[in-house]
PDB file of C-alpha atoms and ligand atoms in Angstrom:
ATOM      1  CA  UNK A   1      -3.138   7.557  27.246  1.00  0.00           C
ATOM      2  CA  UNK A   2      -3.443   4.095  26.353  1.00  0.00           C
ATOM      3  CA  UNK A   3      -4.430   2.406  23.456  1.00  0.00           C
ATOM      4  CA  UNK A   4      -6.299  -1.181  23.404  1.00  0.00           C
ATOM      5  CA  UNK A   5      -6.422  -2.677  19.904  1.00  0.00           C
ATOM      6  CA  UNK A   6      -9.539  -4.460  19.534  1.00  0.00           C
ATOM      7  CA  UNK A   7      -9.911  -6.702  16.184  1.00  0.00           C
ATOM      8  CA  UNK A   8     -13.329  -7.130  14.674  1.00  0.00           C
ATOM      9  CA  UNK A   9     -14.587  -8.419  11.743  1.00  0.00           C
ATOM     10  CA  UNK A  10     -12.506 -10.157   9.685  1.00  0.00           C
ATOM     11  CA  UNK A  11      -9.358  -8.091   9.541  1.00  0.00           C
ATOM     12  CA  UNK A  12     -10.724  -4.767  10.767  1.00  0.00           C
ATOM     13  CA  UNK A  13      -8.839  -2.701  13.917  1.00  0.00           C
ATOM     14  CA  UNK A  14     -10.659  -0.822  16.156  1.00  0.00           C
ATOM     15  CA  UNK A  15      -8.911   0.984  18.838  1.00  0.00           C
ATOM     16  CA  UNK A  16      -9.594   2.229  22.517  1.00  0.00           C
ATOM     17  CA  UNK A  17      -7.634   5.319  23.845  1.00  0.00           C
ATOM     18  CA  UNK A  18      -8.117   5.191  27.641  1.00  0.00           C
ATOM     19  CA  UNK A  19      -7.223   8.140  29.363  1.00  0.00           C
ATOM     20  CA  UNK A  20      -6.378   5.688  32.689  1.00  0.00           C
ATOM     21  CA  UNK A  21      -6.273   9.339  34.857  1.00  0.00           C
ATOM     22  CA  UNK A  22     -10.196   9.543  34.733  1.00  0.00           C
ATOM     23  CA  UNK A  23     -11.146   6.022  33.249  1.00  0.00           C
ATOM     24  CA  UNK A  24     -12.820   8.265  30.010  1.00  0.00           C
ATOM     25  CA  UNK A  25     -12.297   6.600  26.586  1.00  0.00           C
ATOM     26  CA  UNK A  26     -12.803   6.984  23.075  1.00  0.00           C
ATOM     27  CA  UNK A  27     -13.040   4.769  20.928  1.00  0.00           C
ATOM     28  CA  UNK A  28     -12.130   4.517  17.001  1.00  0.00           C
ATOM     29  CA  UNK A  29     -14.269   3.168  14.059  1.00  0.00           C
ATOM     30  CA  UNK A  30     -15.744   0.463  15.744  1.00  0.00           C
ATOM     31  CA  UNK A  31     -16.398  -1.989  12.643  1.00  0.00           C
ATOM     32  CA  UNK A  32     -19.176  -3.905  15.563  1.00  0.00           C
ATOM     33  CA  UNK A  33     -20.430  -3.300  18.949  1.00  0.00           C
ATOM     34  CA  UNK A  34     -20.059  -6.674  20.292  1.00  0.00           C
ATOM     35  CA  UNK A  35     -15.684  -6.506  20.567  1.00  0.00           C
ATOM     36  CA  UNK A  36     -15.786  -3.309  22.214  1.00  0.00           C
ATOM     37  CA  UNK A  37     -18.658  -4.255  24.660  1.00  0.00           C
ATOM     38  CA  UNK A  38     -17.053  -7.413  25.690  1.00  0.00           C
ATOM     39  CA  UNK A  39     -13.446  -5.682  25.925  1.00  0.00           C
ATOM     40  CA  UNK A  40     -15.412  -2.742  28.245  1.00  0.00           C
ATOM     41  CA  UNK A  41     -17.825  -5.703  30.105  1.00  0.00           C
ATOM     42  CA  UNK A  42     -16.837  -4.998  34.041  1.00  0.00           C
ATOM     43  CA  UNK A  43     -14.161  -2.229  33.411  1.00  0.00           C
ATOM     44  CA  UNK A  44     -14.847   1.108  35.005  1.00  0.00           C
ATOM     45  CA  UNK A  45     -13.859   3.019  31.678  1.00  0.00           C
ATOM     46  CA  UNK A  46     -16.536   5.853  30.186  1.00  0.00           C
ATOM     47  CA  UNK A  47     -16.655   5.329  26.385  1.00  0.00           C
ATOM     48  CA  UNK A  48     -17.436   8.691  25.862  1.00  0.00           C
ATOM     49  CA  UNK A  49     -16.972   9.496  22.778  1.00  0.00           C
ATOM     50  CA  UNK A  50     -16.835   7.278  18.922  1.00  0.00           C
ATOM     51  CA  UNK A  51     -14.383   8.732  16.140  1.00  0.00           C
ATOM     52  CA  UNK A  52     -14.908   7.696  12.754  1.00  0.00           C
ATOM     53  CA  UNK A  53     -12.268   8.080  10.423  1.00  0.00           C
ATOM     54  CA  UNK A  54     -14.899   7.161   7.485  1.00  0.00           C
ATOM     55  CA  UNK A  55     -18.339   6.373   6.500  1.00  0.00           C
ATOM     56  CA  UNK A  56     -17.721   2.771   5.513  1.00  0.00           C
ATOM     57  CA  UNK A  57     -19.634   0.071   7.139  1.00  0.00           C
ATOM     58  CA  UNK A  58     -16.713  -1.502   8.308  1.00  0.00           C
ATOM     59  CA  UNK A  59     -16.103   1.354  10.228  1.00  0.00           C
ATOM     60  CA  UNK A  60     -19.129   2.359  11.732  1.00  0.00           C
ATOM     61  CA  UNK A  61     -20.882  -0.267  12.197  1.00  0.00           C
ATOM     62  CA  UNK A  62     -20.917   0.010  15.747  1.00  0.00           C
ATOM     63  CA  UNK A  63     -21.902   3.594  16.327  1.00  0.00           C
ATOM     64  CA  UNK A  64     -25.354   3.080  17.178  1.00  0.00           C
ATOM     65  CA  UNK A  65     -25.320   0.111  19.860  1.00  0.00           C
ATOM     66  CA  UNK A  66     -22.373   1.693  20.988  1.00  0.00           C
ATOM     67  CA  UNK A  67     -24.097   5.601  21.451  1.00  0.00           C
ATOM     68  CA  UNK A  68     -27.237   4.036  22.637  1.00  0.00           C
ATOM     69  CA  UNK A  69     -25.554   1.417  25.647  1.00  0.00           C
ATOM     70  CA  UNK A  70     -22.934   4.323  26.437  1.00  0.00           C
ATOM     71  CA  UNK A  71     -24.946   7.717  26.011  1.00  0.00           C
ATOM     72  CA  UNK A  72     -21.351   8.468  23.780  1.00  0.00           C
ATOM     73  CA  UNK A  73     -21.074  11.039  21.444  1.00  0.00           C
ATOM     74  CA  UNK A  74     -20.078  10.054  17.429  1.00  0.00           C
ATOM     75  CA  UNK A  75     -17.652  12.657  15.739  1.00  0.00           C
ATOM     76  CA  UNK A  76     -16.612  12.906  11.944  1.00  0.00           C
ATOM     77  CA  UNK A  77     -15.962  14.827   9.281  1.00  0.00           C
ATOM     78  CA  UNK A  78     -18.705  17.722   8.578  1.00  0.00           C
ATOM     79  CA  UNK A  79     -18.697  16.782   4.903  1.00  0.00           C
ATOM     80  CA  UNK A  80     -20.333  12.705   5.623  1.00  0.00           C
ATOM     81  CA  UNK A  81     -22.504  13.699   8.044  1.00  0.00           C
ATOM     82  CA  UNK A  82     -25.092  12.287   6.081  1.00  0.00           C
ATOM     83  CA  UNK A  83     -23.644   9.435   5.797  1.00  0.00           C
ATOM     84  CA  UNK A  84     -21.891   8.314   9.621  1.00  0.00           C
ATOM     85  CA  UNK A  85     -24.795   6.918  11.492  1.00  0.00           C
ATOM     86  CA  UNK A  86     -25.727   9.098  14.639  1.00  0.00           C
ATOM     87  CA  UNK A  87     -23.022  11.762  14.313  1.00  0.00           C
ATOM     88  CA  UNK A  88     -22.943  14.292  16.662  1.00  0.00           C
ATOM     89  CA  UNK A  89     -20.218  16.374  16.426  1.00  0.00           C
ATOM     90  CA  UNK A  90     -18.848  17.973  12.954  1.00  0.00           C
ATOM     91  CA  UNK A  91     -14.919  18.409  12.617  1.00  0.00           C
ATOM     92  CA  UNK A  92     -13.506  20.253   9.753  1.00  0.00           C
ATOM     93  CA  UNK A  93      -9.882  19.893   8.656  1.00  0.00           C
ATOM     94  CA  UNK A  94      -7.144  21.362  10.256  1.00  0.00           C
ATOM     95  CA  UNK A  95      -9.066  21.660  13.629  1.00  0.00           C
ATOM     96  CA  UNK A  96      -7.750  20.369  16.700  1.00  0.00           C
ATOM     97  CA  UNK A  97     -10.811  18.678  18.738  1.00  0.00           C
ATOM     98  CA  UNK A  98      -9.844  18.383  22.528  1.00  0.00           C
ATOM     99  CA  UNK A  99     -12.706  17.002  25.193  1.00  0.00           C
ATOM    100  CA  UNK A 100     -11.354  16.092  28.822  1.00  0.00           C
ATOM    101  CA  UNK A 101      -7.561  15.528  28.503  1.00  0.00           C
ATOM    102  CA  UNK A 102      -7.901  14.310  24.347  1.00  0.00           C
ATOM    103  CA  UNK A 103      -6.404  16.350  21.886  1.00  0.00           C
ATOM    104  CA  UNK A 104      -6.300  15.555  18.280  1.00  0.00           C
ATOM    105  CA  UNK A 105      -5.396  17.489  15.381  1.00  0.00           C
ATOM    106  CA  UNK A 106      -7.965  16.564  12.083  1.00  0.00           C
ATOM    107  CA  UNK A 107      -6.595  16.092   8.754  1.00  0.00           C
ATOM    108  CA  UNK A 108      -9.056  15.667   5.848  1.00  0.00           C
ATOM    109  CA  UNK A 109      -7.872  13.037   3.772  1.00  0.00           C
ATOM    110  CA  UNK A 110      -9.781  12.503   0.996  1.00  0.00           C
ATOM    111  CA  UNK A 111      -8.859   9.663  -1.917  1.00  0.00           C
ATOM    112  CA  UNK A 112     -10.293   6.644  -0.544  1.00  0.00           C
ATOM    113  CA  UNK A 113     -13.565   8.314   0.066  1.00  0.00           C
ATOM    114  CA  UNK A 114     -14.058  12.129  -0.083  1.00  0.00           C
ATOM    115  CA  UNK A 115     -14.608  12.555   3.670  1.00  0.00           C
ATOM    116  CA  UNK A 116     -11.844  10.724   4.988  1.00  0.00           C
ATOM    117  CA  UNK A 117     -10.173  12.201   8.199  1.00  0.00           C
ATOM    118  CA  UNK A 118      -6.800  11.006  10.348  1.00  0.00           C
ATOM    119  CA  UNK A 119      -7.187  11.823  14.137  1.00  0.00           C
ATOM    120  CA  UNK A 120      -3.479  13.294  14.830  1.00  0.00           C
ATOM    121  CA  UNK A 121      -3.179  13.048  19.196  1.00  0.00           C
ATOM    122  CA  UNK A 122       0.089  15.210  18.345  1.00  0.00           C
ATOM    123  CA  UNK A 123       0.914  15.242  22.354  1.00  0.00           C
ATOM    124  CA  UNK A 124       1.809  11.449  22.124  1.00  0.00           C
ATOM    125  CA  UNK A 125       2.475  10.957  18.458  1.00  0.00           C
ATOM    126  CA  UNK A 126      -0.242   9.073  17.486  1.00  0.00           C
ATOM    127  CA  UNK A 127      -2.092   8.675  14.182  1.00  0.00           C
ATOM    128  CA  UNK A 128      -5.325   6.895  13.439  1.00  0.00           C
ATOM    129  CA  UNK A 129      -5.232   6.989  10.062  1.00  0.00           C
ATOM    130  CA  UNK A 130      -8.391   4.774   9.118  1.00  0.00           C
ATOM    131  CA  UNK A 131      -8.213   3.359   5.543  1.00  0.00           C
ATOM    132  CA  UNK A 132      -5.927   5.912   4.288  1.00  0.00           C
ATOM    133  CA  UNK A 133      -2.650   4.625   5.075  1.00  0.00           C
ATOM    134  CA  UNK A 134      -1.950   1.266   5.950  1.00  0.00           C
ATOM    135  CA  UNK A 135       1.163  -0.639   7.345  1.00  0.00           C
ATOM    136  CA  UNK A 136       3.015  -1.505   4.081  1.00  0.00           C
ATOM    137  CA  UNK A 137      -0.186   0.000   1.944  1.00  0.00           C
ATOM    138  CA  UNK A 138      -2.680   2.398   1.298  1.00  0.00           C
ATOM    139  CA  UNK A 139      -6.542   2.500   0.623  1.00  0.00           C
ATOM    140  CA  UNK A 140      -8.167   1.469  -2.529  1.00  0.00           C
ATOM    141  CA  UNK A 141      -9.612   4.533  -4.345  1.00  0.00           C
ATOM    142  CA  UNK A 142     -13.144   4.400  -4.300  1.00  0.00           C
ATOM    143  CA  UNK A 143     -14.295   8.087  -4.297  1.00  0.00           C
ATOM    144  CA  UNK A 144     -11.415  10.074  -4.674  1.00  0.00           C
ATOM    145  CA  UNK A 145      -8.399  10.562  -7.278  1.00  0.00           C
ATOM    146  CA  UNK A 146      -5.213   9.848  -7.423  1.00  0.00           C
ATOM    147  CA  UNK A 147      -4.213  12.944  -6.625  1.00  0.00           C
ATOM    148  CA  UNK A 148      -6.184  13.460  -3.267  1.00  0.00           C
ATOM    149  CA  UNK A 149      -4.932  10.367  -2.299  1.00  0.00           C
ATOM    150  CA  UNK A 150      -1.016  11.166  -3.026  1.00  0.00           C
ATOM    151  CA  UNK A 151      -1.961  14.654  -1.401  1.00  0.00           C
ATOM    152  CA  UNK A 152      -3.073  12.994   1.360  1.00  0.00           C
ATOM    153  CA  UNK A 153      -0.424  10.697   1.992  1.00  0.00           C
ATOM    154  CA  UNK A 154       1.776  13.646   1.622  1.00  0.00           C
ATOM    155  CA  UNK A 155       0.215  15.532   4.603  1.00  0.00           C
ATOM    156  CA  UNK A 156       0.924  11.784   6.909  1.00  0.00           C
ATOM    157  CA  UNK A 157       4.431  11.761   4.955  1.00  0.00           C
ATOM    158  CA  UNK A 158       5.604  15.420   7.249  1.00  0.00           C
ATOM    159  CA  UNK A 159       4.543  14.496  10.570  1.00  0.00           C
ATOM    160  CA  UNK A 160       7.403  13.392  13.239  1.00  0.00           C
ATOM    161  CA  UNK A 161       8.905  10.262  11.963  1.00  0.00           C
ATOM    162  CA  UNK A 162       8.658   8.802  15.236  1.00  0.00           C
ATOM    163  CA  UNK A 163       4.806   8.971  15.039  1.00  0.00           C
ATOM    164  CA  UNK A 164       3.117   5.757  15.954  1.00  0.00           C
ATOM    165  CA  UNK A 165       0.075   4.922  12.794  1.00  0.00           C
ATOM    166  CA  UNK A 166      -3.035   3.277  13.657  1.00  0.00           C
ATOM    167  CA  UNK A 167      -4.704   1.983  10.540  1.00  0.00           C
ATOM    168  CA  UNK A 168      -8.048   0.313   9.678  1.00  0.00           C
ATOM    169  CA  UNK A 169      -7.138  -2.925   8.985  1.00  0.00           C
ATOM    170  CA  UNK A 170      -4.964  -6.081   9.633  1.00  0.00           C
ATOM    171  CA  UNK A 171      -3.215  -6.375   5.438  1.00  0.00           C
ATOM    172  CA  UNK A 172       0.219  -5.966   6.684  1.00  0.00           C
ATOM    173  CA  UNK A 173       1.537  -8.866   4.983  1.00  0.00           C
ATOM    174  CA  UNK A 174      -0.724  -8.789   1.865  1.00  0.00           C
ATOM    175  CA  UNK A 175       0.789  -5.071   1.390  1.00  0.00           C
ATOM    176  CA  UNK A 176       4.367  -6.528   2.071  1.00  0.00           C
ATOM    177  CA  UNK A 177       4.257  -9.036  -0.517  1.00  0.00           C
ATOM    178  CA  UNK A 178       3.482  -6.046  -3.008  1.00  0.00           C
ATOM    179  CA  UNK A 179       6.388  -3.946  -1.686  1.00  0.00           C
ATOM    180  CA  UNK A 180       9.049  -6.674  -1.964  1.00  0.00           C
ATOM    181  CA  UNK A 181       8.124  -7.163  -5.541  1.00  0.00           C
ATOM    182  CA  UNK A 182       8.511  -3.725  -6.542  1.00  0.00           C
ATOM    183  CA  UNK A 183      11.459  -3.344  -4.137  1.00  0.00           C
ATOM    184  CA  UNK A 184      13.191  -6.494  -3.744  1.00  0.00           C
ATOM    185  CA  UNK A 185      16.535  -5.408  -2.733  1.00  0.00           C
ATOM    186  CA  UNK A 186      15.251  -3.250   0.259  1.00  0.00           C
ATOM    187  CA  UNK A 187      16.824  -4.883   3.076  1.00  0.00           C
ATOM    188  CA  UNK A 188      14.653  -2.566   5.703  1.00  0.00           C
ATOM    189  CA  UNK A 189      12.086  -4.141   4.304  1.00  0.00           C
ATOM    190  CA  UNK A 190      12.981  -7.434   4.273  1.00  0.00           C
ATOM    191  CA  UNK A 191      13.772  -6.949   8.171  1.00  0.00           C
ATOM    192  CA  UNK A 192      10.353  -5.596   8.738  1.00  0.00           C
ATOM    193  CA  UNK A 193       8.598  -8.634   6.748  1.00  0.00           C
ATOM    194  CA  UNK A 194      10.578 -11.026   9.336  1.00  0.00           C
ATOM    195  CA  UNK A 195       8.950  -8.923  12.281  1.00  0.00           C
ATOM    196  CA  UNK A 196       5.366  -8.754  10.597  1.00  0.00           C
ATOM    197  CA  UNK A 197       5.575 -12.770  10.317  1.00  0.00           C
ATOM    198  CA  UNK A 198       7.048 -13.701  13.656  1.00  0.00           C
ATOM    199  CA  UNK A 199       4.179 -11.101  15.103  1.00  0.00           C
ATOM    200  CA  UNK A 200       1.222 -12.923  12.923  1.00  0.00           C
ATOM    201  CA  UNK A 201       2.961 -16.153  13.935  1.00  0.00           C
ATOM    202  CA  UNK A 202       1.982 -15.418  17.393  1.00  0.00           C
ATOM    203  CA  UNK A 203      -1.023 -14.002  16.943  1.00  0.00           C
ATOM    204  CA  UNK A 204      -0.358 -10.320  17.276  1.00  0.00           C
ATOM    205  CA  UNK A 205      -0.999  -7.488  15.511  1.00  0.00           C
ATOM    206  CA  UNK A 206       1.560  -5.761  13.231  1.00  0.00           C
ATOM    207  CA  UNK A 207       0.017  -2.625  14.357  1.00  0.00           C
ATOM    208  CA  UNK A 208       1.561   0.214  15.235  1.00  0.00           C
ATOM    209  CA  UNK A 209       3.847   1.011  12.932  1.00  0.00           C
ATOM    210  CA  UNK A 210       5.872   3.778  12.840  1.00  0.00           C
ATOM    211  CA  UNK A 211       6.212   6.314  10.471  1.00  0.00           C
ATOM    212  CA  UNK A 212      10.300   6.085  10.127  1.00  0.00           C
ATOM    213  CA  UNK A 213       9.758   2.249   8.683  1.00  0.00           C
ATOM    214  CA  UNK A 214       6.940   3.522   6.604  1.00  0.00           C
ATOM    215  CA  UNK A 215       8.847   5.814   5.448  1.00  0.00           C
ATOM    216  CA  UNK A 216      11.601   3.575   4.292  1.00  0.00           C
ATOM    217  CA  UNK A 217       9.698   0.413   3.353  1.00  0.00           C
ATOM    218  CA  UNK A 218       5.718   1.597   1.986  1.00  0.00           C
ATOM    219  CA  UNK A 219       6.024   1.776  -1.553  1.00  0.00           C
ATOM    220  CA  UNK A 220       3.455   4.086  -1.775  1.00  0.00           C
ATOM    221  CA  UNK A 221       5.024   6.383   0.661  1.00  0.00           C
ATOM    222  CA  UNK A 222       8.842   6.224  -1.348  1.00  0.00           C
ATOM    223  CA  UNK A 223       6.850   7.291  -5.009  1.00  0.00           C
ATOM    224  CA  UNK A 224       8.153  11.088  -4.689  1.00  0.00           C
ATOM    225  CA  UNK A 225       5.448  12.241  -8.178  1.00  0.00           C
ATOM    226  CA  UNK A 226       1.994  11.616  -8.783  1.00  0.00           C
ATOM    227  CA  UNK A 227       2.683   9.649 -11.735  1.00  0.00           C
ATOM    228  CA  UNK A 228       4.906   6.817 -10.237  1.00  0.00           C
ATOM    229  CA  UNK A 229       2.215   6.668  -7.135  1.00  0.00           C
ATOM    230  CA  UNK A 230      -0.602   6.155  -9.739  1.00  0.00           C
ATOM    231  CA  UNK A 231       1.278   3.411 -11.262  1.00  0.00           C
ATOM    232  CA  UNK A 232       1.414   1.474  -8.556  1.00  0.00           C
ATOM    233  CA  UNK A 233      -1.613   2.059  -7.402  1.00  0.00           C
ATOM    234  CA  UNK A 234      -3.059   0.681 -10.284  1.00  0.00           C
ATOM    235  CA  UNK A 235      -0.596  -2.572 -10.533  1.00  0.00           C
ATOM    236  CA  UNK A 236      -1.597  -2.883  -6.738  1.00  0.00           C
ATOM    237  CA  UNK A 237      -5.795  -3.301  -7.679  1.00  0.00           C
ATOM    238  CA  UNK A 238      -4.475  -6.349  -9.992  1.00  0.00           C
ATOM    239  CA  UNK A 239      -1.896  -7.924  -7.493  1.00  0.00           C
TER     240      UNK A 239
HETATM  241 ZN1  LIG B   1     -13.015   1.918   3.979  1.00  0.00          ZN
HETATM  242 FE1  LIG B   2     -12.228  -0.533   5.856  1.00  0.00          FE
END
């Protein structure tokens, strides 16, 4: 399984995951159809299917070009499908979806909108975890509480810390300078801020990250109660 990061929009990720066995793909939130069509334009791959982690704009903006050009099939969370353009398949959490050789488990995430999801492909360690968590970060609270949101980031916290995350957007270093404020003698951190700038520098992503580094350098991710993680979440909104 191999994963193409394709940037769109400003600062949005969308991702590929090629199965290169029998050229079928998948592809998630695709902000824009454009990327993804140039990225596919005289490749043999089969973009059969379009995961959307959540209803935003920015996330699905491509579902419809995309289903129409590719006869794909769009899959997200039972509770927005009202909301994702064209959906087609209804997950519900906990469920593990698996078409051809995919196999994800679904978490409902809910905090920055109620119908979040994270596509967990357990088998390789792999997390697409939308606008929930980010690299350094995590999503704004538009829909949900605080709580969901520390709930959620809870369920991400217990996977295998060698778990590769795949978020929605490029704010790695935005998110860092927030960390190193509030945790300026974290020399983990400061190591990972060297790698995020020398990978920007050059014009790459800072995505994946692992969990492990998360772990040890997201601020978000070290507040152990509810309290502390709503604090910061609200000194974050006014960074
Ligand atoms: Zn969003
Ligand atoms: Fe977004």
């Amino acid at each position: 399984m191999k994963i193409e990061i394709i940037k769109c929009l400003q600062d949005n990720f969308s991702y590929l995951i090629i199965d290169e066995k029998t050229q079928i793909a998948c592809v998630v939130d695709p902000s824009e159809a454009k990327p993804i069509i140039n990225f596919l334009n005289n490749k043999k791959i089969n973009l059969k299917y379009i995961l959307n982690t959540h209803h935003h704009y920015d996330h699905v903006g491509g579902n419809r070009e995309l289903k129409k050009k590719y006869n794909s099939n769009v899959i997200g969370f039972k509770g927005d499908r009202n909301r994702i353009p064209e959906i087609d398949i209804l997950l519900e959490d906990n469920q593990i979806w698996k078409k051809d050789n995919f196999e994800a488990k679904i978490y409902h995430i809910p905090g920055h909108t109620t119908g979040h999801i994270a596509f967990h492909f357990f088998k390789e360690k792999k997390i697409f975890t939308g606008d929930t968590l980010f690299s350094l970060g995590c999503g704004r609270l538009f829909e949900g509480t605080y709580e969901q949101m520390f709930n959620s980031l809870k369920k991400i916290k217990q996977l295998p810390k060698d778990t590769e995350i795949y978020c929605g957007h490029e704010y790695t270093l935005q998110n860092s300078n927030f960390c190193i404020a509030n945790d300026p003698e974290n020399l983990k951190l400061k190591e990972k801020i060297g790698k995020i700038k020398n990978n920007l520098k050059k014009n790459l992503p800072t995505i994946p990250t692992i969990l492990e580094d998360e772990l040890e350098c997201n601020i978000f991710l070290k507040a152990n109660d509810l309290k502390t993680f709503s604090k910061l979440r609200d000194l974050k909104d006014n960074f």
